[in-house]
Amino acid sequence: ARRVKRTLMASAIKTKIDGQGRVLITQGHKAYAGLDKNVCVIGVGNHVEIWDEDKWLAENDINSEELAETLMSLGF
């Protein structure tokens, strides 16, 4: 588990927030995540995820019935 965590976290970087409050993302991270122009910042528990907007919309194409069933199976 440590090796996997180390491998995943090895690409982590410290970044800065610019004068307009924007988080700067490296070109390598943008390429890896497929980020182009519009992104979605998604809160997930104790962290955030940055998604390309089109990929986020495609990933979350879920109807209300499916959402309700999934939430019920998770105990919500």
Coordinates of N, CA, C and O in Angstrom, one line a residue, residues 1-12 32:
A1 N 0.8 -1.2 0.0 CA 0.0 0.0 0.0 C 0.9 1.3 0.0 O 0.5 2.2 -0.6
R2 N 2.0 1.2 0.7 CA 2.9 2.4 0.8 C 3.5 2.7 -0.6 O 3.6 3.8 -1.0
R3 N 3.9 1.6 -1.3 CA 4.5 1.8 -2.6 C 3.5 2.5 -3.6 O 3.8 3.4 -4.3
V4 N 2.2 2.0 -3.5 CA 1.2 2.5 -4.4 C 1.0 4.0 -4.1 O 0.9 4.9 -4.9
K5 N 0.8 4.3 -2.8 CA 0.6 5.7 -2.3 C 1.8 6.6 -2.7 O 1.6 7.7 -3.2
R6 N 3.0 6.1 -2.6 CA 4.2 6.9 -2.9 C 4.2 7.2 -4.4 O 4.5 8.3 -4.8
T7 N 3.8 6.1 -5.2 CA 3.8 6.3 -6.7 C 2.7 7.4 -7.1 O 3.0 8.2 -7.9
L8 N 1.6 7.3 -6.5 CA 0.5 8.2 -6.8 C 0.8 9.6 -6.3 O 0.6 10.6 -7.0
M9 N 1.4 9.8 -5.2 CA 1.7 11.1 -4.6 C 3.0 11.7 -5.2 O 3.3 12.9 -5.0
A10 N 3.8 10.9 -5.9 CA 5.1 11.4 -6.4 C 4.9 12.6 -7.4 O 5.8 13.4 -7.6
S11 N 3.7 12.6 -8.0 CA 3.5 13.7 -9.0 C 2.9 14.9 -8.3 O 2.6 15.9 -9.0
A12 N 2.7 14.9 -7.0 CA 2.1 16.0 -6.3 C 3.1 17.2 -6.3 O 4.3 17.0 -6.3
Y32 N -2.0 15.5 -18.4 CA -2.4 14.2 -17.8 C -3.9 14.2 -17.6 O -4.6 13.1 -17.8

